[in-house]
Short mmCIF file of C-alpha atoms in Angstrom, two decimals:
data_model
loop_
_atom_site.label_atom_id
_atom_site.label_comp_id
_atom_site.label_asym_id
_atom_site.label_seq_id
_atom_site.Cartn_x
_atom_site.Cartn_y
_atom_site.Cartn_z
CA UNK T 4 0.00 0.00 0.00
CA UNK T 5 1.21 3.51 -0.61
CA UNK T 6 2.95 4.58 2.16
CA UNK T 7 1.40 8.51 1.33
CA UNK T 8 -1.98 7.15 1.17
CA UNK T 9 -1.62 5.80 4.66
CA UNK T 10 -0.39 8.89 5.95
CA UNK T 11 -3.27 10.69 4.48
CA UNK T 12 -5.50 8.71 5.59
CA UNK T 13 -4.30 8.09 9.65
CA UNK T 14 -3.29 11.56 9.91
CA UNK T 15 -6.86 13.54 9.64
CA UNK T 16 -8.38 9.90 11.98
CA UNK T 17 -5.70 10.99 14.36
CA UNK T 18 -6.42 14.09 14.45
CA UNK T 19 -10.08 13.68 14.64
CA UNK T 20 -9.41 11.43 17.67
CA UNK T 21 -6.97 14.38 19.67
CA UNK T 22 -9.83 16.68 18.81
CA UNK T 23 -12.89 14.20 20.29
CA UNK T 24 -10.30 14.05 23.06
CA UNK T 25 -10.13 17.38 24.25
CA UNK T 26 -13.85 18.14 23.72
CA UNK T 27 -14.61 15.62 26.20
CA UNK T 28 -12.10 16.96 28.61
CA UNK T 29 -13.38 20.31 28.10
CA UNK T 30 -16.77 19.09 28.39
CA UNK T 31 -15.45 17.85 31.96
CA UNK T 32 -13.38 20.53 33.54
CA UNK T 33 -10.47 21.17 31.82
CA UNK T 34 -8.68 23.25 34.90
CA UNK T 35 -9.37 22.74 39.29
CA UNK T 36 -10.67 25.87 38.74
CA UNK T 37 -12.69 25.77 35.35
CA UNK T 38 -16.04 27.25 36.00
CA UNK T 39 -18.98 26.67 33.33
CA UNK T 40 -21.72 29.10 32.91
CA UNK T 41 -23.97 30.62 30.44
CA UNK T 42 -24.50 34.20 29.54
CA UNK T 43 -26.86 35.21 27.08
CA UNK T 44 -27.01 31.98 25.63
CA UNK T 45 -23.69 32.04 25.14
CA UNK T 46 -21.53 29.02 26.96
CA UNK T 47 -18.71 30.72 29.11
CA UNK T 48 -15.78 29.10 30.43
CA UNK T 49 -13.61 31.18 33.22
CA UNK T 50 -10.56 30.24 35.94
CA UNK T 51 -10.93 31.44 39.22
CA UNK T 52 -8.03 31.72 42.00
CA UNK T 53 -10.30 32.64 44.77
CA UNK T 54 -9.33 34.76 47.89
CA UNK T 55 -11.06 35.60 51.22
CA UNK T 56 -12.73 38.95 50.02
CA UNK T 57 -12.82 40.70 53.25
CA UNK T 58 -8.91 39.92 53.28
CA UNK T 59 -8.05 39.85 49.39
CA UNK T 60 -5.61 42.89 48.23
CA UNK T 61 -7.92 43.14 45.55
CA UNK T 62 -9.93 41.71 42.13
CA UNK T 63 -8.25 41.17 38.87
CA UNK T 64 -9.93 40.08 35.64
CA UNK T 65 -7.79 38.69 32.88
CA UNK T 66 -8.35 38.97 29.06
CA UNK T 67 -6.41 37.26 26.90
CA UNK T 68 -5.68 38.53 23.06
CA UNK T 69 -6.34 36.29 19.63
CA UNK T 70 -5.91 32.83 19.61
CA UNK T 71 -4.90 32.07 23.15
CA UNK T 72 -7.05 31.80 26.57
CA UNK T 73 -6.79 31.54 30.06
CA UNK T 74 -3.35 29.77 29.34
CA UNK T 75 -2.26 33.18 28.66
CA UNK T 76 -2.46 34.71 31.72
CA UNK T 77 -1.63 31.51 33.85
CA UNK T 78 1.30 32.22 35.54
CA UNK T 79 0.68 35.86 36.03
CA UNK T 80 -2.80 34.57 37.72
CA UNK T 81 -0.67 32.20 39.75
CA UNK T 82 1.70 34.83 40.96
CA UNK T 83 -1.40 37.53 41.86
CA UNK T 84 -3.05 34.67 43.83
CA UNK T 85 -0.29 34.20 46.05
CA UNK T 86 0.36 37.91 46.46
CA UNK T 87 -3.15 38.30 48.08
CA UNK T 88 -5.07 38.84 45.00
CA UNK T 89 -8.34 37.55 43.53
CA UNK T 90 -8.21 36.58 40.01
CA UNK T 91 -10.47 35.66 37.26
CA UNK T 92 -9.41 34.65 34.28
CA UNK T 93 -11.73 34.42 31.19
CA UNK T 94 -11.79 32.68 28.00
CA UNK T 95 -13.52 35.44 25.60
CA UNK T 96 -15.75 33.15 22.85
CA UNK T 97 -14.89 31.62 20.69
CA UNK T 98 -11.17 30.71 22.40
CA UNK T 99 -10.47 28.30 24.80
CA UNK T 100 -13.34 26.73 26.27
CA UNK T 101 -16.04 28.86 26.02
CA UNK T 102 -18.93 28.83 23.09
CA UNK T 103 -17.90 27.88 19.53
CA UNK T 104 -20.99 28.42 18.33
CA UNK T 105 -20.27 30.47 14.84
CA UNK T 106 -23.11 33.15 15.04
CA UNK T 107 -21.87 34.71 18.29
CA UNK T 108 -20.83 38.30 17.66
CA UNK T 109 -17.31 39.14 17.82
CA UNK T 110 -17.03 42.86 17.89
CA UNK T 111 -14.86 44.46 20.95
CA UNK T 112 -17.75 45.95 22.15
CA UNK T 113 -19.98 42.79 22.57
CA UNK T 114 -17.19 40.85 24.04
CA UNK T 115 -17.08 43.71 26.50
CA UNK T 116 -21.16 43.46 27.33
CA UNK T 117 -20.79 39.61 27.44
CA UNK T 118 -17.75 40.02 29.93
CA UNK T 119 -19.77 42.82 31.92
CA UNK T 120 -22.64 40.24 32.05
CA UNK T 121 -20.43 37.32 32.88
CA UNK T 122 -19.04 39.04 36.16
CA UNK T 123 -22.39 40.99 37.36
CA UNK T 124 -24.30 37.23 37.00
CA UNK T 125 -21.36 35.61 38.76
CA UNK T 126 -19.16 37.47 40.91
CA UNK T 127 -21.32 40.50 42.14
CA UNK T 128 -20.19 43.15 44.22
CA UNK T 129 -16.89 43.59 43.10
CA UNK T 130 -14.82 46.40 41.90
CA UNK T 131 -12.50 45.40 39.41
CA UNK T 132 -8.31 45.56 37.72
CA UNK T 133 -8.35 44.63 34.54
CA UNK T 134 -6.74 43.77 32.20
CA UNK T 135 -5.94 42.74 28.32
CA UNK T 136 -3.53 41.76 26.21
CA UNK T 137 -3.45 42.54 22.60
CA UNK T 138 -6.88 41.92 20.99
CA UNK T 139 -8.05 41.98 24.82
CA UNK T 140 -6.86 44.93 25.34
CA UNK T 141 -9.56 46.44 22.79
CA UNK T 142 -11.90 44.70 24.41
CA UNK T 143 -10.45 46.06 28.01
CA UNK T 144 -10.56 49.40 26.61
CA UNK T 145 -14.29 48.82 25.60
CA UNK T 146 -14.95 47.64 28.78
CA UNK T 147 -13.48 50.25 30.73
CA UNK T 148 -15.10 53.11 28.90
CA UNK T 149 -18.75 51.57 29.17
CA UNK T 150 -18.18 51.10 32.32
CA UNK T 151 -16.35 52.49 34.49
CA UNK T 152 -18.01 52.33 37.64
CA UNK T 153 -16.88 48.69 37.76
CA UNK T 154 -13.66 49.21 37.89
CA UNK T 155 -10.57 50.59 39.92
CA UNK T 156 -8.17 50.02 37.25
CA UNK T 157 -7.64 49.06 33.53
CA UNK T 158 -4.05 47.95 32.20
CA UNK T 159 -3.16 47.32 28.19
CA UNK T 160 -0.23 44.78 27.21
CA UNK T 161 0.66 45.06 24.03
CA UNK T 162 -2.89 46.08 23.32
CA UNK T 163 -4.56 46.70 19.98
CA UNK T 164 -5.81 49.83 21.11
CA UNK T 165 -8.97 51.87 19.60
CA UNK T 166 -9.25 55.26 18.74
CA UNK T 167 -12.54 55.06 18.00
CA UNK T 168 -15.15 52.41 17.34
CA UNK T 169 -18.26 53.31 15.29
CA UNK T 170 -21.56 51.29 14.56
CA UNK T 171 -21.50 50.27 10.58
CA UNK T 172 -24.02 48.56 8.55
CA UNK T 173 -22.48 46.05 6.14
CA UNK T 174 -25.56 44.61 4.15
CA UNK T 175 -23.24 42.03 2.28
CA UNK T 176 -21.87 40.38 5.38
CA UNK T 177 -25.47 38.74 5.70
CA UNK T 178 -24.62 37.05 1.90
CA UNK T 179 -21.47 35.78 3.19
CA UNK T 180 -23.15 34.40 6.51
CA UNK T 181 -25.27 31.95 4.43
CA UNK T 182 -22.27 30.73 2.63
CA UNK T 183 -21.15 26.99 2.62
CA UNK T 184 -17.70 27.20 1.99
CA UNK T 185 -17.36 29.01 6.00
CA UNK T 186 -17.89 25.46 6.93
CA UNK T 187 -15.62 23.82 4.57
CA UNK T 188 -12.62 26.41 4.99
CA UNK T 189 -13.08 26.17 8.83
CA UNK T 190 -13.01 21.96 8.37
CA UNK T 191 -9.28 22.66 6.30
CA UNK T 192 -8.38 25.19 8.95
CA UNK T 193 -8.94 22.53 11.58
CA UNK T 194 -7.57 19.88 9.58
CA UNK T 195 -4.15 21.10 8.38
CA UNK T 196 -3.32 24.63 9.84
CA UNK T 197 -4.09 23.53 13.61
CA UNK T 198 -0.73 22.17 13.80
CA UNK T 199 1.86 22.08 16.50
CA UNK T 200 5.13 22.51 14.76
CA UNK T 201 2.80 25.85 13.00
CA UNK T 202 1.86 27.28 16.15
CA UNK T 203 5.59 26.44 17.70
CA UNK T 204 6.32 28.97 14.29
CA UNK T 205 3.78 31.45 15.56
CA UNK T 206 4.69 31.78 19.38
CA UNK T 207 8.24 32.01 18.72
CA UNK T 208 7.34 34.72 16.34
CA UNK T 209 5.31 36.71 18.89
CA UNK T 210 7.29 36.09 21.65
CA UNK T 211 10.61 37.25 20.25
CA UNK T 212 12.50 33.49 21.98
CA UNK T 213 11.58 29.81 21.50
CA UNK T 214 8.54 28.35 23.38
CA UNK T 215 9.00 25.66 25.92
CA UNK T 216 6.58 22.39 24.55
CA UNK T 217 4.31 23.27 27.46
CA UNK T 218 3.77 26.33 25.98
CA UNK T 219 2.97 25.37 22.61
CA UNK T 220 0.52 22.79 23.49
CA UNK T 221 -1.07 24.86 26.12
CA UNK T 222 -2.10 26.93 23.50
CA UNK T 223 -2.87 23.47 21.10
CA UNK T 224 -5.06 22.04 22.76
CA UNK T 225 -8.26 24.67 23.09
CA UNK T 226 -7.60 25.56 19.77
CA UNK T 227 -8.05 21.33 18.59
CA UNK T 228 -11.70 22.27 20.56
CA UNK T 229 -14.03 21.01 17.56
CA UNK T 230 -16.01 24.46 15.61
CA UNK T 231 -12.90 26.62 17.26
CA UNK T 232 -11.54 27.84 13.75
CA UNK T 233 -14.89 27.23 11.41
CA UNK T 234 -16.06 30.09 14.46
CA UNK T 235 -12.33 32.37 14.18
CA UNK T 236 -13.37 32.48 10.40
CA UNK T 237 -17.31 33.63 11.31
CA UNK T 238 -15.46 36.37 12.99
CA UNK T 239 -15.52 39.34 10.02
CA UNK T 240 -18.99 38.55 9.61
CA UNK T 241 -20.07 37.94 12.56
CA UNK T 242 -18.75 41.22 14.03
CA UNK T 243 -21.23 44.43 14.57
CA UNK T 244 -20.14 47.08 17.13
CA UNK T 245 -23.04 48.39 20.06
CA UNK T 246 -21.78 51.30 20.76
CA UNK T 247 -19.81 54.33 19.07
CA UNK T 248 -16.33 54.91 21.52
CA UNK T 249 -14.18 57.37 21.10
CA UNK T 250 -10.81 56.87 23.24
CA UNK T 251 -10.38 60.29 25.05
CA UNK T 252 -13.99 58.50 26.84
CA UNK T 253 -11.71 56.86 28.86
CA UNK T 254 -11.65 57.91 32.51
CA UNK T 255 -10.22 55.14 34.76
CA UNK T 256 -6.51 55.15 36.09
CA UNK T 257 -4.61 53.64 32.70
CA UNK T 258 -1.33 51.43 32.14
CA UNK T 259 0.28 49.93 29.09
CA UNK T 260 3.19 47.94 28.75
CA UNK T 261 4.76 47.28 25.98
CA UNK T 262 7.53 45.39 24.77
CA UNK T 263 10.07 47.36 22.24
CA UNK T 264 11.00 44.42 20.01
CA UNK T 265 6.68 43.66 19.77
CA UNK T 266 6.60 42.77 15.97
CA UNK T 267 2.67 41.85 16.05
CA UNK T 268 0.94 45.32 17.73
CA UNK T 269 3.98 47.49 17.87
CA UNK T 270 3.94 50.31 19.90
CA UNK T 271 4.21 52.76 16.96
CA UNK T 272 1.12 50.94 15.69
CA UNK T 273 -1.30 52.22 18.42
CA UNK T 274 0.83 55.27 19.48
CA UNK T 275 -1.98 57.61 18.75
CA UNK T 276 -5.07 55.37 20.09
CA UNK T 277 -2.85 55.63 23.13
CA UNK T 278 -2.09 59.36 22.94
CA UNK T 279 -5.96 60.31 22.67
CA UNK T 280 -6.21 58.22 26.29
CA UNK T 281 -6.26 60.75 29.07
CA UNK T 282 -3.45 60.11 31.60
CA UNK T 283 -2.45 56.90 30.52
CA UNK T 284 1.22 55.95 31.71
CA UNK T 285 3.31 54.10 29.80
CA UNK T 286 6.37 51.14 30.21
CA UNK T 287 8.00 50.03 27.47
CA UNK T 288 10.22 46.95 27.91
CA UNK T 289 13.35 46.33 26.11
CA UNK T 290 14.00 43.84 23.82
CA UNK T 291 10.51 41.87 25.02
CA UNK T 292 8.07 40.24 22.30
CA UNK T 293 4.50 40.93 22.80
CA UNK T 294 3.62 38.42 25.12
CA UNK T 295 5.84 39.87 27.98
CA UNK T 296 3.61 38.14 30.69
CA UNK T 297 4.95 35.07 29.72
CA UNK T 298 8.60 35.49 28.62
CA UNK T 299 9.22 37.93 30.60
CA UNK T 300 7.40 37.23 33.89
CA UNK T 301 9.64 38.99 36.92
CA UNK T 302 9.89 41.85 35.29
CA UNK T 303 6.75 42.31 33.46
CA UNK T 304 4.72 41.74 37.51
CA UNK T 305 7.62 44.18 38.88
CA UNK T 306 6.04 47.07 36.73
CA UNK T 307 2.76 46.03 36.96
CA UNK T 308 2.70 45.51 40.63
CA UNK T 309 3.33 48.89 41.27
CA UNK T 310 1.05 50.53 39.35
CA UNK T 311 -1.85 48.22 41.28
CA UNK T 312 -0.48 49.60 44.62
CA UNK T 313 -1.23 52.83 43.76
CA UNK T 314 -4.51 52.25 42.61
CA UNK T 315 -5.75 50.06 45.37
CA UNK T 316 -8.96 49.82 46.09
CA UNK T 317 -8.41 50.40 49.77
#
């Protein structure tokens, strides 16, 4: 028998088996602290590192950028918990664990109201830090400019930053909707680009130094989650903004870090989102990729840390 036929044939069953695998595991719990809930119909999965509240230093939501999840944020969330800190780390739809479910809109500003939702159903009471990194940090901007009330703080890393949103009405995106080949390009994108030696390509990339093998498949596996990429395709048409945002509507206390050698959201990128950002102060690290949470931990919490001192909510 041809030895390529084989391979074509075993490799898309074996794959097909990883993926079965991890849905059921994700089905399960995939984390001690995986918590399962549903907000406007829309299946949520979020990581909490609980604290005492009448003791905690304060609460910290996490929002990870494109094509990761609470992975992301892990060790950072880790590190906070110990230091006295409640954390809550969320997997924005459709990444990670929560909904893959194609027809959920996308935009920064519905993420925002789904996250605002998410945390007033479960976690009442609170008033929050948070933060995003690169496409979460849109969707952190969003959040904090909606509302603000909510929150004591709002940090960017290496965020794709917003000067200004506005409401558009794209007639032709409900043609492409109804299209057939979404489906079929998401089953290729699942089938062949899914790939660990591609994504090992892509960390490196944005993180400016090799990833560790824990690293690459902790970002693997929720993307192997069956519907994850036909649902990253749905995003361009499935993406209407709510709200019209301008950011000089920004009025919380404001941080972004940045890392100088970022080659995916440079700094110079989103320098004037950020200058139209009242009060916003700035660290830019040297020679750091643009996930600097996660190559460049010690550091990265060092800044960070002091920022949330001074904006305690004591």
């Amino acid at each position: 028998m041809n030895n390529t036929f084989v391979v074509s044939v075993i490799s898309p069953v074996f794959f097909a088996l990883l993926c079965l695998c991890v849905f059921y595991a994700a089905a399960q719990k995939p984390f001690d602290n995986s918590v399962f809930t549903t907000v406007d119909d829309v299946r949520m999965h979020y990581r909490h590192w609980e604290k005492d509240l009448a003791t905690a230093r304060g609460s910290i939501v996490l929002i990870h950028g494109f094509g990761g999840s609470t992975f992301s944020w892990q060790e950072v969330a880790d590190s906070l918990n110990q230091l006295g800190y409640e954390v809550v780390a969320v997997d924005m739809p459709p990444f990670g664990y929560s909904d893959k479910t194609h027809r959920i809109n996308q935009s920064v500003t519905a993420h925002a109201d789904r996250l605002h939702a998410l945390l007033s159903q479960q976690l009442p009471g609170r008033t929050w830090h948070l933060a995003g990194h690169s496409m979460g940090g849109a969707v952190a901007q969003a959040y904090a400019i909606c509302y603000p009330q909510h929150l004591v703080s709002v940090t960017f890393v290496a965020p794709a930053l917003f000067s200004a949103l506005r409401i558009s009405d794209k007639p032709v995106r409900n043609m492409l909707r109804l299209s057939p080949l979404r489906f079929f390009f998401g089953e290729l994108a699942e089938e062949w680009f899914i790939r660990e030696a591609r994504l090992e390509r892509l960390l490196s990339s944005a993180y400016g130094v090799e990833p560790s093998r824990e690293q690459v498949l902790g970002y693997l596996y929720p993307l192997t989650v069956p519907g994850t990429a036909r649902a990253i395709l749905s995003a361009a048409t499935f993406h209407e903004e709510l709200y019209e945002l301008d950011a000089s509507m920004l009025s919380v206390p404001a941080l972004a870090i940045w890392g100088t050698s970022d080659t995916w959201v440079p700094y110079a990128s989103r320098e004037q989102a950020l200058l139209r950002i009242p009060e916003v102060s700035l660290v830019l690290m040297e020679d750091v990729g643009h996930n600097p949470m996660e190559t460049h931990l010690e550091e990265f919490m060092k800044h960070w840390l002091v920022f949330l001192d001074e904006h305690s909510s004591d």
